[in-house]
Short mmCIF file of N, CA and C in Angstrom, two decimals:
data_model
loop_
_atom_site.label_atom_id
_atom_site.label_comp_id
_atom_site.label_asym_id
_atom_site.label_seq_id
_atom_site.Cartn_x
_atom_site.Cartn_y
_atom_site.Cartn_z
N UNK O 16 -49.40 -154.89 63.88
CA UNK O 16 -49.90 -155.50 65.38
C UNK O 16 -49.55 -154.20 66.63
N UNK O 17 -50.33 -154.32 67.39
CA UNK O 17 -49.84 -153.33 68.39
C UNK O 17 -50.59 -153.66 69.59
N UNK O 18 -49.99 -154.43 70.27
CA UNK O 18 -50.94 -154.59 71.92
C UNK O 18 -50.80 -154.10 72.95
N UNK O 19 -51.31 -153.64 74.07
CA UNK O 19 -50.89 -152.90 74.83
C UNK O 19 -51.30 -153.71 76.23
N UNK O 20 -50.70 -153.85 77.54
CA UNK O 20 -50.99 -155.10 78.58
C UNK O 20 -50.83 -153.76 79.85
N UNK O 21 -51.22 -154.50 80.64
CA UNK O 21 -51.14 -153.30 81.36
C UNK O 21 -51.71 -153.78 83.32
N UNK O 22 -49.84 -153.95 83.47
CA UNK O 22 -49.57 -154.78 84.77
C UNK O 22 -49.07 -154.08 86.18
N UNK O 23 -49.96 -153.11 86.49
CA UNK O 23 -50.14 -152.09 86.92
C UNK O 23 -51.65 -151.50 87.91
N UNK O 24 -51.67 -150.30 88.36
CA UNK O 24 -52.80 -150.66 88.98
C UNK O 24 -52.95 -148.92 87.91
N UNK O 25 -51.52 -149.15 87.96
CA UNK O 25 -51.55 -146.48 87.75
C UNK O 25 -52.46 -147.20 86.37
N UNK O 26 -53.03 -145.41 86.09
CA UNK O 26 -54.00 -145.05 84.73
C UNK O 26 -52.54 -144.86 83.77
N UNK O 27 -53.04 -144.56 82.17
CA UNK O 27 -52.07 -144.29 81.33
C UNK O 27 -52.69 -143.38 81.17
N UNK O 28 -51.54 -142.41 81.14
CA UNK O 28 -51.99 -140.69 80.97
C UNK O 28 -51.80 -140.02 79.50
N UNK O 29 -52.24 -141.03 78.82
CA UNK O 29 -52.55 -141.00 77.20
C UNK O 29 -52.60 -142.15 76.05
N UNK O 30 -53.32 -141.49 75.33
CA UNK O 30 -54.00 -142.53 74.74
C UNK O 30 -53.92 -143.87 73.75
N UNK O 31 -54.67 -144.77 73.90
CA UNK O 31 -53.63 -145.82 72.99
C UNK O 31 -53.13 -145.05 71.26
N UNK O 32 -53.84 -144.19 71.20
CA UNK O 32 -54.13 -144.08 70.05
C UNK O 32 -53.00 -142.74 68.93
N UNK O 33 -53.15 -142.32 70.23
CA UNK O 33 -51.55 -141.57 70.08
C UNK O 33 -50.09 -142.38 70.33
N UNK O 34 -49.87 -143.31 71.18
CA UNK O 34 -49.08 -144.26 70.86
C UNK O 34 -49.58 -145.41 69.41
N UNK O 35 -50.02 -145.57 69.53
CA UNK O 35 -50.04 -146.69 67.94
C UNK O 35 -48.96 -145.58 66.99
N UNK O 36 -49.95 -144.43 66.72
CA UNK O 36 -49.15 -143.59 65.61
C UNK O 36 -47.71 -143.62 66.00
N UNK O 37 -47.24 -142.55 67.19
CA UNK O 37 -46.46 -142.71 67.22
C UNK O 37 -45.32 -144.36 66.97
N UNK O 38 -46.02 -145.39 67.69
CA UNK O 38 -44.72 -146.55 66.69
C UNK O 38 -45.07 -146.56 65.73
N UNK O 39 -46.00 -146.09 64.29
CA UNK O 39 -46.48 -146.25 62.85
C UNK O 39 -44.72 -145.59 62.40
N UNK O 40 -44.37 -143.95 62.98
CA UNK O 40 -43.67 -143.03 62.42
C UNK O 40 -42.66 -143.79 62.72
N UNK O 41 -42.29 -144.51 64.05
CA UNK O 41 -40.37 -144.74 64.21
C UNK O 41 -40.62 -145.96 63.98
N UNK O 42 -41.00 -146.99 64.39
CA UNK O 42 -40.49 -148.66 63.70
C UNK O 42 -41.05 -148.72 62.43
N UNK O 43 -42.77 -148.23 62.10
CA UNK O 43 -43.56 -148.90 61.16
C UNK O 43 -44.65 -149.41 61.61
N UNK O 44 -45.63 -149.90 61.10
CA UNK O 44 -46.56 -150.50 60.89
C UNK O 44 -46.80 -152.31 60.27
N UNK O 45 -45.79 -152.19 60.56
CA UNK O 45 -45.28 -153.59 60.08
C UNK O 45 -44.80 -154.33 61.15
N UNK O 46 -44.41 -153.92 61.85
CA UNK O 46 -43.65 -154.37 63.44
C UNK O 46 -44.20 -154.13 64.31
N UNK O 47 -44.63 -155.56 65.35
CA UNK O 47 -45.05 -155.93 65.93
C UNK O 47 -44.55 -155.81 66.89
N UNK O 48 -45.33 -155.06 67.66
CA UNK O 48 -44.46 -154.06 68.80
C UNK O 48 -45.87 -154.90 69.93
N UNK O 49 -45.06 -154.87 71.74
CA UNK O 49 -45.87 -155.28 73.00
C UNK O 49 -45.58 -154.35 73.66
N UNK O 50 -46.31 -153.69 74.49
CA UNK O 50 -45.71 -152.54 75.07
C UNK O 50 -47.07 -152.85 75.99
N UNK O 51 -46.00 -153.23 77.57
CA UNK O 51 -45.81 -153.40 78.40
C UNK O 51 -46.51 -152.06 79.68
N UNK O 52 -47.21 -151.95 80.76
CA UNK O 52 -47.29 -151.19 81.35
C UNK O 52 -46.88 -151.39 83.17
N UNK O 53 -46.28 -151.66 83.55
CA UNK O 53 -45.45 -151.66 85.08
C UNK O 53 -45.68 -150.51 86.40
N UNK O 54 -44.57 -151.79 87.34
CA UNK O 54 -44.57 -150.87 88.83
C UNK O 54 -43.25 -151.25 88.84
N UNK O 55 -42.35 -150.70 89.88
CA UNK O 55 -41.35 -150.49 90.11
C UNK O 55 -40.82 -152.02 90.12
N UNK O 56 -41.11 -152.85 91.26
CA UNK O 56 -41.06 -154.03 91.47
C UNK O 56 -40.84 -155.01 90.58
N UNK O 57 -41.93 -155.15 89.20
CA UNK O 57 -41.05 -156.21 87.74
C UNK O 57 -39.75 -155.32 86.89
N UNK O 58 -39.63 -154.05 87.19
CA UNK O 58 -39.09 -153.37 86.36
C UNK O 58 -37.77 -153.20 86.90
N UNK O 59 -37.81 -153.31 88.45
CA UNK O 59 -35.97 -153.40 89.35
C UNK O 59 -35.94 -154.75 88.64
N UNK O 60 -37.30 -156.62 88.98
CA UNK O 60 -37.07 -157.28 88.27
C UNK O 60 -35.86 -157.53 87.34
N UNK O 61 -36.64 -157.50 86.51
CA UNK O 61 -35.74 -157.07 84.84
C UNK O 61 -34.54 -156.15 84.71
N UNK O 62 -35.00 -154.39 84.92
CA UNK O 62 -34.10 -154.43 85.21
C UNK O 62 -32.13 -154.83 85.40
N UNK O 63 -32.25 -156.09 86.80
CA UNK O 63 -30.90 -156.76 87.09
C UNK O 63 -30.83 -157.65 86.49
N UNK O 64 -31.80 -158.45 86.28
CA UNK O 64 -32.01 -159.90 85.11
C UNK O 64 -31.37 -159.42 83.68
N UNK O 65 -32.32 -158.26 83.82
CA UNK O 65 -31.26 -157.83 81.68
C UNK O 65 -29.62 -157.29 81.33
N UNK O 66 -29.77 -156.29 83.40
CA UNK O 66 -29.11 -154.67 82.52
C UNK O 66 -27.85 -155.00 84.15
N UNK O 67 -28.12 -156.10 84.65
CA UNK O 67 -27.06 -155.68 86.42
C UNK O 67 -27.43 -154.80 87.02
N UNK O 68 -28.46 -153.93 86.89
CA UNK O 68 -28.50 -153.03 87.08
C UNK O 68 -29.61 -153.09 88.35
N UNK O 69 -29.74 -152.99 90.19
CA UNK O 69 -30.73 -153.96 91.43
C UNK O 69 -31.19 -152.53 91.48
N UNK O 70 -32.67 -151.89 90.12
CA UNK O 70 -32.59 -150.24 90.59
C UNK O 70 -34.37 -150.47 90.03
N UNK O 71 -35.20 -149.96 89.80
CA UNK O 71 -35.76 -149.86 88.77
C UNK O 71 -35.77 -148.58 87.55
N UNK O 72 -36.10 -148.77 86.45
CA UNK O 72 -35.53 -147.78 84.95
C UNK O 72 -37.78 -147.76 84.88
N UNK O 73 -37.08 -146.58 84.01
CA UNK O 73 -38.52 -145.55 83.35
C UNK O 73 -38.89 -147.08 82.29
N UNK O 74 -37.48 -147.28 81.51
CA UNK O 74 -38.26 -148.02 80.50
C UNK O 74 -37.10 -149.06 79.41
N UNK O 75 -37.91 -149.80 79.26
CA UNK O 75 -36.39 -151.30 78.66
C UNK O 75 -37.73 -151.90 77.64
N UNK O 76 -36.25 -151.53 76.95
CA UNK O 76 -36.80 -152.48 75.32
C UNK O 76 -36.18 -153.49 74.72
N UNK O 77 -36.64 -154.86 74.39
CA UNK O 77 -36.36 -155.47 74.03
C UNK O 77 -36.67 -155.21 72.69
N UNK O 78 -35.62 -156.55 71.08
CA UNK O 78 -35.92 -156.88 69.77
C UNK O 78 -36.54 -158.52 70.38
N UNK O 79 -37.17 -158.90 70.02
CA UNK O 79 -37.99 -159.88 70.07
C UNK O 79 -37.50 -160.45 68.79
N UNK O 80 -37.38 -159.89 67.49
CA UNK O 80 -36.23 -160.27 66.36
C UNK O 80 -36.76 -158.80 65.26
N UNK O 81 -35.85 -158.44 63.70
CA UNK O 81 -35.90 -157.18 62.89
C UNK O 81 -37.44 -156.82 62.70
N UNK O 82 -39.02 -157.81 62.88
CA UNK O 82 -39.49 -156.80 63.04
C UNK O 82 -40.49 -157.24 64.15
N UNK O 83 -39.52 -157.28 64.99
CA UNK O 83 -41.35 -157.35 66.98
C UNK O 83 -40.31 -157.45 67.47
N UNK O 84 -41.24 -156.71 68.13
CA UNK O 84 -39.95 -156.10 70.19
C UNK O 84 -41.26 -155.28 70.75
N UNK O 85 -40.87 -155.47 72.20
CA UNK O 85 -41.88 -155.37 73.62
C UNK O 85 -40.92 -153.98 73.97
N UNK O 86 -42.09 -153.24 74.93
CA UNK O 86 -41.35 -152.62 75.68
C UNK O 86 -42.04 -152.46 76.78
N UNK O 87 -41.44 -152.04 77.77
CA UNK O 87 -41.60 -151.80 79.10
C UNK O 87 -41.62 -150.48 80.13
N UNK O 88 -42.84 -149.79 80.23
CA UNK O 88 -42.45 -148.41 80.38
C UNK O 88 -43.75 -148.91 82.09
N UNK O 89 -42.35 -147.98 83.46
CA UNK O 89 -42.80 -147.81 84.47
C UNK O 89 -43.98 -147.00 85.22
N UNK O 90 -45.11 -147.19 84.88
CA UNK O 90 -45.88 -145.49 85.35
C UNK O 90 -45.83 -145.06 86.59
N UNK O 91 -45.61 -145.30 87.06
CA UNK O 91 -44.85 -145.02 88.61
C UNK O 91 -43.85 -143.82 88.20
N UNK O 92 -42.82 -144.46 88.28
CA UNK O 92 -41.18 -143.76 88.17
C UNK O 92 -41.95 -142.55 87.54
N UNK O 93 -42.38 -142.72 85.75
CA UNK O 93 -42.46 -141.99 84.77
C UNK O 93 -43.46 -141.09 85.78
N UNK O 94 -44.58 -140.93 85.86
CA UNK O 94 -45.06 -139.92 86.95
C UNK O 94 -44.02 -139.25 87.94
N UNK O 95 -43.20 -139.72 88.17
CA UNK O 95 -42.20 -139.29 89.67
C UNK O 95 -41.00 -138.44 88.75
N UNK O 96 -40.49 -138.61 87.75
CA UNK O 96 -39.74 -138.07 86.70
C UNK O 96 -40.40 -137.69 86.04
N UNK O 97 -41.05 -137.08 85.38
CA UNK O 97 -41.91 -135.87 85.42
C UNK O 97 -42.30 -135.08 85.60
N UNK O 98 -42.24 -134.80 87.17
CA UNK O 98 -41.73 -133.41 87.99
C UNK O 98 -40.91 -132.77 88.12
N UNK O 99 -39.65 -134.16 87.84
CA UNK O 99 -37.88 -133.06 87.43
C UNK O 99 -37.81 -132.85 87.10
N UNK O 100 -38.62 -133.49 86.13
CA UNK O 100 -37.90 -132.92 84.79
C UNK O 100 -39.11 -131.38 84.16
N UNK O 101 -40.02 -131.33 85.24
CA UNK O 101 -40.72 -130.43 84.94
C UNK O 101 -42.25 -130.36 83.61
N UNK O 102 -41.34 -131.69 83.27
CA UNK O 102 -42.61 -131.68 81.81
C UNK O 102 -44.13 -133.23 82.52
N UNK O 103 -45.39 -132.82 81.42
CA UNK O 103 -46.03 -133.28 81.67
C UNK O 103 -46.13 -134.37 81.93
N UNK O 104 -46.68 -135.78 82.99
CA UNK O 104 -46.95 -136.92 82.35
C UNK O 104 -46.93 -137.68 81.24
N UNK O 105 -47.90 -137.17 80.73
CA UNK O 105 -47.95 -137.62 78.38
C UNK O 105 -46.87 -137.44 77.51
N UNK O 106 -46.33 -136.21 78.00
CA UNK O 106 -45.27 -135.78 77.30
C UNK O 106 -44.09 -137.10 77.65
N UNK O 107 -43.20 -136.23 79.46
CA UNK O 107 -42.48 -137.93 79.49
C UNK O 107 -43.30 -138.77 79.30
N UNK O 108 -44.24 -139.63 79.17
CA UNK O 108 -43.70 -140.55 78.81
C UNK O 108 -44.10 -141.03 76.89
N UNK O 109 -43.93 -140.50 75.59
CA UNK O 109 -44.01 -140.18 75.47
C UNK O 109 -42.89 -139.68 74.66
N UNK O 110 -42.15 -139.30 75.62
CA UNK O 110 -40.44 -139.39 74.91
C UNK O 110 -39.90 -140.65 75.44
N UNK O 111 -40.89 -141.20 75.69
CA UNK O 111 -39.15 -143.01 76.77
C UNK O 111 -39.95 -143.91 76.05
N UNK O 112 -41.16 -143.66 75.52
CA UNK O 112 -41.54 -144.67 73.63
C UNK O 112 -40.77 -144.23 72.96
N UNK O 113 -40.84 -143.21 72.81
CA UNK O 113 -39.78 -142.78 71.38
C UNK O 113 -38.57 -143.01 71.85
N UNK O 114 -37.97 -142.63 72.96
CA UNK O 114 -36.81 -143.59 73.29
C UNK O 114 -36.57 -145.09 73.60
N UNK O 115 -37.48 -146.17 73.76
CA UNK O 115 -37.06 -147.47 74.06
C UNK O 115 -38.28 -147.53 72.49
N UNK O 116 -37.97 -147.39 71.23
CA UNK O 116 -38.69 -147.38 70.08
C UNK O 116 -37.63 -147.66 69.00
N UNK O 117 -36.43 -146.07 69.58
CA UNK O 117 -35.37 -145.77 68.76
C UNK O 117 -34.37 -146.99 69.12
N UNK O 118 -34.35 -147.28 70.23
CA UNK O 118 -34.00 -148.18 71.04
C UNK O 118 -33.74 -149.39 69.97
N UNK O 119 -35.11 -149.55 69.90
CA UNK O 119 -35.63 -150.89 69.07
C UNK O 119 -35.18 -151.33 67.59
N UNK O 120 -34.74 -149.15 67.09
CA UNK O 120 -34.44 -149.49 66.13
C UNK O 120 -32.67 -149.67 65.48
N UNK O 121 -32.63 -150.51 66.65
CA UNK O 121 -30.21 -149.76 67.15
C UNK O 121 -29.48 -149.31 67.28
N UNK O 122 -30.89 -147.95 67.73
CA UNK O 122 -29.93 -146.63 67.98
C UNK O 122 -29.31 -147.01 69.72
N UNK O 123 -27.88 -146.54 69.44
CA UNK O 123 -27.11 -146.40 71.20
C UNK O 123 -28.24 -145.00 71.24
N UNK O 124 -27.55 -145.04 73.08
CA UNK O 124 -27.29 -143.67 73.08
C UNK O 124 -26.12 -142.84 72.90
N UNK O 125 -26.26 -141.58 72.16
CA UNK O 125 -25.26 -140.42 72.67
C UNK O 125 -26.48 -139.69 71.64
N UNK O 126 -25.44 -138.64 70.07
CA UNK O 126 -25.35 -137.97 69.03
C UNK O 126 -27.26 -138.32 69.06
N UNK O 127 -26.49 -138.97 68.16
CA UNK O 127 -27.61 -139.61 66.81
C UNK O 127 -29.26 -139.81 67.44
N UNK O 128 -29.19 -140.86 68.68
CA UNK O 128 -30.14 -140.76 68.73
C UNK O 128 -31.15 -139.46 69.41
N UNK O 129 -30.36 -138.61 70.03
CA UNK O 129 -30.16 -137.30 70.46
C UNK O 129 -30.60 -136.69 69.42
N UNK O 130 -30.69 -136.63 68.01
CA UNK O 130 -31.03 -136.02 67.54
C UNK O 130 -32.86 -136.30 66.97
N UNK O 131 -32.62 -137.97 66.64
CA UNK O 131 -33.93 -137.84 66.37
C UNK O 131 -35.18 -138.10 67.16
N UNK O 132 -34.33 -138.30 68.61
CA UNK O 132 -36.05 -137.89 69.39
C UNK O 132 -36.06 -136.72 69.69
N UNK O 133 -35.50 -135.24 69.29
CA UNK O 133 -35.81 -134.12 69.09
C UNK O 133 -36.39 -134.22 67.92
N UNK O 134 -36.09 -134.45 66.49
CA UNK O 134 -37.11 -134.44 65.70
C UNK O 134 -37.91 -134.82 65.47
N UNK O 135 -38.27 -136.42 66.60
CA UNK O 135 -39.81 -136.71 66.39
C UNK O 135 -40.05 -136.88 67.67
N UNK O 136 -39.91 -135.67 68.38
CA UNK O 136 -40.72 -135.01 69.19
C UNK O 136 -41.88 -133.81 68.67
N UNK O 137 -40.75 -133.50 68.31
CA UNK O 137 -40.95 -131.66 66.93
C UNK O 137 -42.30 -132.34 66.49
N UNK O 138 -42.20 -133.28 65.44
CA UNK O 138 -43.30 -133.56 64.55
C UNK O 138 -44.61 -134.29 65.36
N UNK O 139 -44.11 -134.81 66.53
CA UNK O 139 -45.09 -134.89 67.48
C UNK O 139 -46.15 -133.42 68.31
N UNK O 140 -45.07 -132.77 68.59
CA UNK O 140 -45.59 -131.90 69.00
C UNK O 140 -45.70 -131.53 70.70
N UNK O 141 -44.41 -132.42 71.07
CA UNK O 141 -44.40 -132.89 72.04
C UNK O 141 -42.71 -132.15 72.76
N UNK O 142 -42.25 -132.11 74.24
CA UNK O 142 -41.66 -131.30 74.83
C UNK O 142 -40.75 -132.53 75.22
N UNK O 143 -39.65 -132.09 75.96
CA UNK O 143 -38.68 -133.18 75.92
C UNK O 143 -38.15 -133.17 77.31
N UNK O 144 -36.69 -134.01 77.57
CA UNK O 144 -36.25 -133.67 78.09
C UNK O 144 -34.54 -132.64 78.09
N UNK O 145 -34.80 -132.06 78.68
CA UNK O 145 -33.34 -130.71 77.70
C UNK O 145 -32.04 -131.35 78.32
#
């Protein structure tokens, strides 16, 4: 299962079929994933509650079980940050989605995650932050 819910007025700069394909490549077809599109206020609340950081963030991932999870993407912040990385909104969003999916697989920040992000970006033919 893969479902997308929207809690923002911002438009998703990418098709849901590409998100589904990416999800299937990274965590598999049998993995149940909920993708929630949010804005700064909810992002800040969640980031403070679960990470102790009192600021909005671009992506949050929550593993619910071995085969299910939830990812929150902050569309307004992603739009703003894409410019600073000189990436399209589509590429930056897809990169952050990959990043969140890798967290659901148990990867932490570091060389292994960086390497996996590069491999997946190449497979999906997208640019990622350097």
